[in-house]
CSV table of C-alpha atoms and ligand atoms in Angstrom, one decimal:
chain,number,residue,atom,x,y,z
Z,15,MET,CA,18.6,3.4,-3.4
Z,16,ARG,CA,15.8,4.0,-1.0
Z,17,LYS,CA,12.5,5.2,-2.7
Z,18,PRO,CA,11.2,8.5,-0.2
Z,19,PHE,CA,8.5,8.1,2.1
Z,20,VAL,CA,5.7,10.5,3.0
Z,21,ALA,CA,2.8,9.7,5.4
Z,22,GLY,CA,0.0,11.7,6.4
Z,23,ASN,CA,-0.8,11.2,10.3
Z,24,TRP,CA,-4.6,13.0,10.6
Z,25,LYS,CA,-4.6,12.0,13.9
Z,26,MET,CA,-7.8,12.8,15.8
Z,27,ASN,CA,-9.5,14.9,12.9
Z,28,LYS,CA,-11.9,14.2,9.7
Z,29,SER,CA,-15.8,13.2,9.9
Z,30,LEU,CA,-16.5,10.0,7.6
Z,31,SER,CA,-17.3,12.0,5.4
Z,32,GLU,CA,-14.3,14.6,5.1
Z,33,ALA,CA,-11.9,11.6,5.7
Z,34,ALA,CA,-12.9,10.0,2.4
Z,35,GLU,CA,-13.2,13.4,0.6
Z,36,LEU,CA,-9.5,14.2,1.8
Z,37,ALA,CA,-8.2,10.9,0.9
Z,38,LYS,CA,-9.6,11.0,-2.8
Z,39,GLY,CA,-8.2,14.6,-3.2
Z,40,VAL,CA,-4.5,13.0,-1.8
Z,41,ALA,CA,-4.9,9.7,-4.8
Z,42,ASP,CA,-5.8,12.6,-7.4
Z,43,ALA,CA,-3.5,15.3,-6.5
Z,44,THR,CA,-0.2,12.4,-6.1
Z,45,ALA,CA,-1.5,10.5,-9.4
Z,46,GLY,CA,1.6,9.5,-11.7
Z,47,LEU,CA,4.4,10.6,-8.6
Z,48,ASN,CA,6.2,7.2,-9.0
Z,49,GLY,CA,8.9,8.4,-7.2
Z,50,VAL,CA,7.6,8.7,-3.8
Z,51,GLU,CA,5.4,6.0,-1.7
Z,52,VAL,CA,2.4,8.0,-0.3
Z,53,VAL,CA,0.6,6.5,2.7
Z,54,ILE,CA,-2.1,8.7,4.9
Z,55,ALA,CA,-3.3,7.5,8.0
Z,56,PRO,CA,-7.1,8.6,9.5
Z,57,VAL,CA,-8.7,7.5,12.4
Z,58,SER,CA,-9.8,4.0,13.0
Z,59,LEU,CA,-13.4,4.7,12.7
Z,60,CYS,CA,-12.4,6.1,8.9
Z,61,LEU,CA,-10.1,3.1,7.4
Z,62,ALA,CA,-12.2,0.9,5.9
Z,63,SER,CA,-14.0,4.1,4.2
Z,64,VAL,CA,-10.6,5.9,3.4
Z,65,ILE,CA,-9.3,2.2,1.7
Z,66,ASP,CA,-12.6,2.4,-0.2
Z,67,ALA,CA,-11.8,5.9,-1.5
Z,68,VAL,CA,-8.4,5.7,-2.2
Z,69,GLY,CA,-9.6,2.1,-4.2
Z,70,SER,CA,-7.1,0.4,-6.3
Z,71,THR,CA,-4.6,3.7,-6.5
Z,72,HIS,CA,-0.9,4.3,-5.4
Z,73,VAL,CA,-2.3,5.7,-1.9
Z,74,GLY,CA,-1.2,3.2,0.9
Z,75,VAL,CA,-3.2,3.3,4.2
Z,76,SER,CA,-2.3,3.3,7.8
Z,77,ALA,CA,-3.4,2.6,11.0
Z,78,GLN,CA,-2.2,5.2,14.0
Z,79,ASN,CA,-2.2,2.6,16.2
Z,80,MET,CA,-3.1,-1.2,17.3
Z,81,HIS,CA,-2.8,-3.6,19.7
Z,82,TRP,CA,-0.2,-7.0,19.3
Z,83,ALA,CA,-3.1,-9.6,20.3
Z,84,GLU,CA,-5.3,-10.8,17.7
Z,85,GLN,CA,-8.4,-10.6,19.9
Z,86,GLY,CA,-9.6,-10.4,23.5
Z,87,ALA,CA,-10.8,-8.3,26.2
Z,88,TYR,CA,-9.0,-5.2,25.1
Z,89,THR,CA,-11.6,-2.5,25.2
Z,90,GLY,CA,-11.0,0.3,22.7
Z,91,GLU,CA,-8.3,-1.4,20.7
Z,92,LEU,CA,-7.9,-2.8,17.4
Z,93,SER,CA,-6.0,-5.7,16.2
Z,94,PRO,CA,-3.7,-6.7,13.0
Z,95,THR,CA,-5.5,-8.7,11.9
Z,96,MET,CA,-8.3,-6.7,11.6
Z,97,LEU,CA,-6.2,-3.9,10.3
Z,98,LYS,CA,-5.1,-6.6,7.5
Z,99,GLU,CA,-8.4,-7.7,6.7
Z,100,ALA,CA,-9.4,-3.9,6.1
Z,101,GLY,CA,-7.1,-3.4,4.0
Z,102,CYS,CA,-4.7,-1.4,6.1
Z,103,GLY,CA,-0.8,-2.1,4.8
Z,104,TYR,CA,1.0,0.1,7.5
Z,105,VAL,CA,0.6,1.3,11.2
Z,106,ILE,CA,2.3,3.9,12.9
Z,107,LEU,CA,3.8,2.9,16.4
Z,108,GLY,CA,5.3,4.6,19.3
Z,109,HIS,CA,3.9,7.9,18.4
Z,110,SER,CA,5.2,10.7,20.9
Z,111,GLU,CA,1.2,11.2,21.5
Z,112,ARG,CA,1.0,7.4,22.4
Z,113,ARG,CA,3.7,7.9,24.8
Z,114,GLU,CA,3.3,10.8,26.1
Z,115,LEU,CA,-0.3,11.4,26.3
Z,116,PHE,CA,-1.5,7.7,26.8
Z,117,GLY,CA,1.7,6.2,28.7
Z,118,GLU,CA,2.5,3.9,26.1
Z,119,GLY,CA,6.3,2.4,27.2
Z,120,ASP,CA,9.0,1.0,25.2
Z,121,GLU,CA,7.8,-2.8,25.5
Z,122,PHE,CA,4.5,-2.4,24.4
Z,123,ILE,CA,6.0,-0.6,21.4
Z,124,HIS,CA,8.2,-3.7,20.8
Z,125,ARG,CA,5.4,-6.0,20.9
Z,126,LYS,CA,3.2,-4.4,18.7
Z,127,LEU,CA,6.2,-3.9,16.3
Z,128,ARG,CA,6.6,-7.7,16.7
Z,129,SER,CA,3.3,-7.9,16.0
Z,130,ALA,CA,2.7,-6.0,13.2
Z,131,LEU,CA,5.4,-7.8,11.1
Z,132,ASN,CA,4.2,-11.1,12.4
Z,133,HIS,CA,1.0,-9.9,10.2
Z,134,GLY,CA,2.5,-8.5,7.3
Z,135,LEU,CA,2.0,-4.9,8.2
Z,136,VAL,CA,4.6,-2.3,7.6
Z,137,PRO,CA,5.3,-0.4,11.1
Z,138,ILE,CA,6.1,3.3,11.2
Z,139,LEU,CA,8.2,3.5,14.3
Z,140,CYS,CA,8.3,6.7,15.7
Z,141,ILE,CA,10.9,8.1,17.9
Z,142,GLY,CA,12.0,11.2,19.1
Z,143,GLU,CA,13.2,13.5,22.7
Z,144,THR,CA,11.8,16.2,24.6
Z,145,LEU,CA,13.2,19.6,24.4
Z,146,GLU,CA,15.0,19.0,27.8
Z,147,GLU,CA,16.7,15.9,27.0
Z,148,ARG,CA,17.8,18.0,23.7
Z,149,GLU,CA,19.3,20.6,26.1
Z,150,ALA,CA,20.6,18.1,28.4
Z,151,GLY,CA,22.7,16.9,25.3
Z,152,LYS,CA,20.4,13.6,25.3
Z,153,THR,CA,19.1,13.1,22.4
Z,154,GLN,CA,21.1,10.4,20.8
Z,155,GLN,CA,20.8,8.5,23.9
Z,156,LYS,CA,17.0,8.9,24.0
Z,157,VAL,CA,16.6,8.0,20.4
Z,158,ASP,CA,19.0,5.1,20.8
Z,159,PHE,CA,17.2,3.8,23.6
Z,160,GLN,CA,13.9,3.5,21.7
Z,161,ILE,CA,15.4,2.1,18.9
Z,162,ARG,CA,17.1,-1.2,20.7
Z,163,ALA,CA,14.0,-1.2,22.6
Z,164,ALA,CA,11.7,-1.5,19.6
Z,165,LEU,CA,14.3,-3.6,17.5
Z,166,SER,CA,15.5,-6.4,20.5
Z,167,GLY,CA,15.5,-9.6,19.0
Z,168,ILE,CA,14.0,-8.6,15.5
Z,169,ALA,CA,15.6,-10.2,12.7
Z,170,ALA,CA,18.0,-8.3,10.0
Z,171,ASP,CA,14.9,-8.8,7.2
Z,172,ASP,CA,12.3,-7.2,9.1
Z,173,VAL,CA,14.4,-4.7,10.0
Z,174,ALA,CA,15.3,-3.5,6.4
Z,175,ASP,CA,11.3,-3.1,5.8
Z,176,ILE,CA,10.4,-1.2,8.5
Z,177,VAL,CA,10.0,2.7,8.4
Z,178,ILE,CA,11.5,4.7,11.1
Z,179,ALA,CA,10.3,8.3,11.7
Z,180,TYR,CA,12.5,10.3,14.0
Z,181,GLU,CA,10.5,13.2,15.5
Z,182,PRO,CA,11.4,15.6,17.9
Z,183,ILE,CA,8.7,15.8,20.0
Z,184,TRP,CA,9.4,19.6,20.7
Z,185,ALA,CA,9.2,20.2,16.6
Z,186,ILE,CA,5.3,18.4,16.9
Z,187,GLY,CA,2.7,20.5,16.2
Z,188,THR,CA,4.8,23.6,17.3
Z,189,GLY,CA,5.5,25.0,14.2
Z,190,ARG,CA,9.3,25.0,15.2
Z,191,THR,CA,11.4,22.7,12.9
Z,192,ALA,CA,14.2,20.9,13.7
Z,193,SER,CA,16.9,22.4,10.9
Z,194,PRO,CA,17.9,19.9,8.2
Z,195,GLN,CA,21.7,19.8,9.8
Z,196,GLN,CA,20.4,19.1,13.3
Z,197,ALA,CA,18.0,16.3,11.5
Z,198,GLN,CA,20.6,14.9,9.5
Z,199,GLU,CA,22.7,14.3,12.4
Z,200,VAL,CA,20.2,12.5,14.3
Z,201,HIS,CA,19.1,10.3,10.9
Z,202,GLY,CA,22.8,9.9,10.2
Z,203,ALA,CA,23.7,8.6,13.8
Z,204,ILE,CA,20.5,6.2,13.4
Z,205,ARG,CA,21.8,4.7,10.2
Z,206,GLU,CA,24.9,3.9,12.1
Z,207,LEU,CA,23.2,2.6,14.8
Z,208,LEU,CA,21.5,0.0,12.4
Z,209,THR,CA,24.7,-0.8,10.8
Z,210,THR,CA,26.3,-1.7,14.4
Z,211,MET,CA,23.3,-3.5,15.5
Z,212,TYR,CA,22.8,-5.3,11.8
Z,213,ASP,CA,24.6,-4.3,9.1
Z,214,GLY,CA,25.3,-1.8,6.4
Z,215,SER,CA,22.7,-3.8,3.7
Z,216,ILE,CA,20.1,-3.7,6.3
Z,217,ALA,CA,20.9,0.3,7.1
Z,218,SER,CA,20.9,1.6,4.2
Z,219,ARG,CA,17.7,-0.1,3.0
Z,220,CYS,CA,16.1,0.9,5.8
Z,221,ARG,CA,13.8,4.4,5.6
Z,222,ILE,CA,14.1,6.9,8.1
Z,223,LEU,CA,11.5,10.0,8.1
Z,224,TYR,CA,11.7,13.2,9.8
Z,225,GLY,CA,8.6,14.4,11.2
Z,226,GLY,CA,7.8,17.7,13.0
Z,227,SER,CA,5.9,20.9,11.7
Z,228,VAL,CA,6.8,19.4,7.9
Z,229,LYS,CA,5.5,22.0,5.4
Z,230,PRO,CA,5.6,22.7,1.8
Z,231,ALA,CA,8.4,25.8,2.7
Z,232,ASN,CA,11.0,23.7,4.5
Z,233,ILE,CA,10.7,19.9,3.1
Z,234,ASP,CA,13.2,20.6,0.1
Z,235,ASP,CA,15.9,21.5,2.7
Z,236,LEU,CA,15.2,18.4,5.0
Z,237,ILE,CA,14.6,16.3,1.8
Z,238,SER,CA,17.8,17.3,0.3
Z,239,GLN,CA,19.6,15.3,3.5
Z,240,PRO,CA,21.5,12.0,2.4
Z,241,ASP,CA,19.5,10.3,5.5
Z,242,ILE,CA,16.2,12.3,5.1
Z,243,ASP,CA,14.2,9.7,3.0
Z,244,GLY,CA,10.6,11.4,3.3
Z,245,ALA,CA,8.4,12.9,6.1
Z,246,LEU,CA,5.6,12.1,8.4
Z,247,VAL,CA,3.4,15.0,8.3
Z,248,GLY,CA,0.4,16.2,10.7
Z,249,GLY,CA,-1.0,19.3,10.5
Z,250,ALA,CA,0.2,19.5,6.6
Z,251,SER,CA,-1.4,16.7,5.8
Z,252,LEU,CA,-5.0,17.6,6.2
Z,253,LYS,CA,-5.3,19.8,3.1
Z,254,VAL,CA,-4.8,18.0,-0.1
Z,255,ASP,CA,-2.6,21.3,-1.7
Z,256,SER,CA,-0.2,21.1,0.8
Z,257,PHE,CA,0.3,17.3,1.8
Z,258,ALA,CA,0.5,16.8,-2.1
Z,259,ALA,CA,3.5,19.7,-2.3
Z,260,ILE,CA,5.4,17.8,0.1
Z,261,ALA,CA,4.8,14.4,-1.7
Z,262,LYS,CA,5.8,16.2,-5.1
Z,263,ALA,CA,9.0,17.3,-3.3
Z,264,CYS,CA,10.0,13.9,-2.1
Z,265,ALA,CA,9.8,12.1,-5.7
K,319,LIG,C1,3.1,14.1,13.7
K,319,LIG,O1,2.3,14.0,14.8
K,319,LIG,O2,3.5,13.1,13.4
K,319,LIG,C2,3.7,15.3,13.1
K,319,LIG,C3,5.0,15.2,12.6
K,319,LIG,O3,2.8,16.7,13.3
K,319,LIG,P1,3.3,17.7,12.8
K,319,LIG,O4,3.8,17.7,11.4
K,319,LIG,O5,1.7,18.7,12.8
K,319,LIG,O6,4.0,18.7,13.4
């Protein structure tokens, strides 16, 4: 049985005080939900205050990105050891905004993923196709390529603990969601790919989230699909009520 997983990607939103307040609100509103892993990802400036705000509750905290090196001349970056020391348990890697707006390539994402695993951080690996790729019938090709590149040489046991987020780029922040059937088709194919690359038991342990305009109104249909194990939520994670409603639907 895979425990459902819901992560809120706050992107570049919320000030220090707003972030701590939202984090506390999420912890209170999702208290007692045992059937779902709840994670929030504030901007790096707010990581320490959010970790403090959620304290020893069930809510995990994720970074939105990191460098693979432990330290060095990498202006503007954060290292895995810094994230661990701060109390982060997770890190989002390869979000389409990092890939498309900041030019992060598959090799960089692979190095980051390997480093996150080596430092005991759970990677939330994002993959997904553009609208042009979907319309050209290249969705699976793109997703397969991104997964193979990110997981190249990663041991099977480590792969089982990685969280994969399938996020069609055309559905992120657009209000346009993949239909539950479209999402299930890709999620099912991802699990088959993991079975081919590793084996059925690894594939059946790995959680695969859907991301792209997830809201309280569409989560029920998405989470009822057999290979959708939760959601990576952007816009709807910025309000306690909508994020908590999504977490409850997944629990
Ligand atoms: C995201 O940024 O990962 C995301 C899915 O955003 P939204 O829910 O706003 O589409």
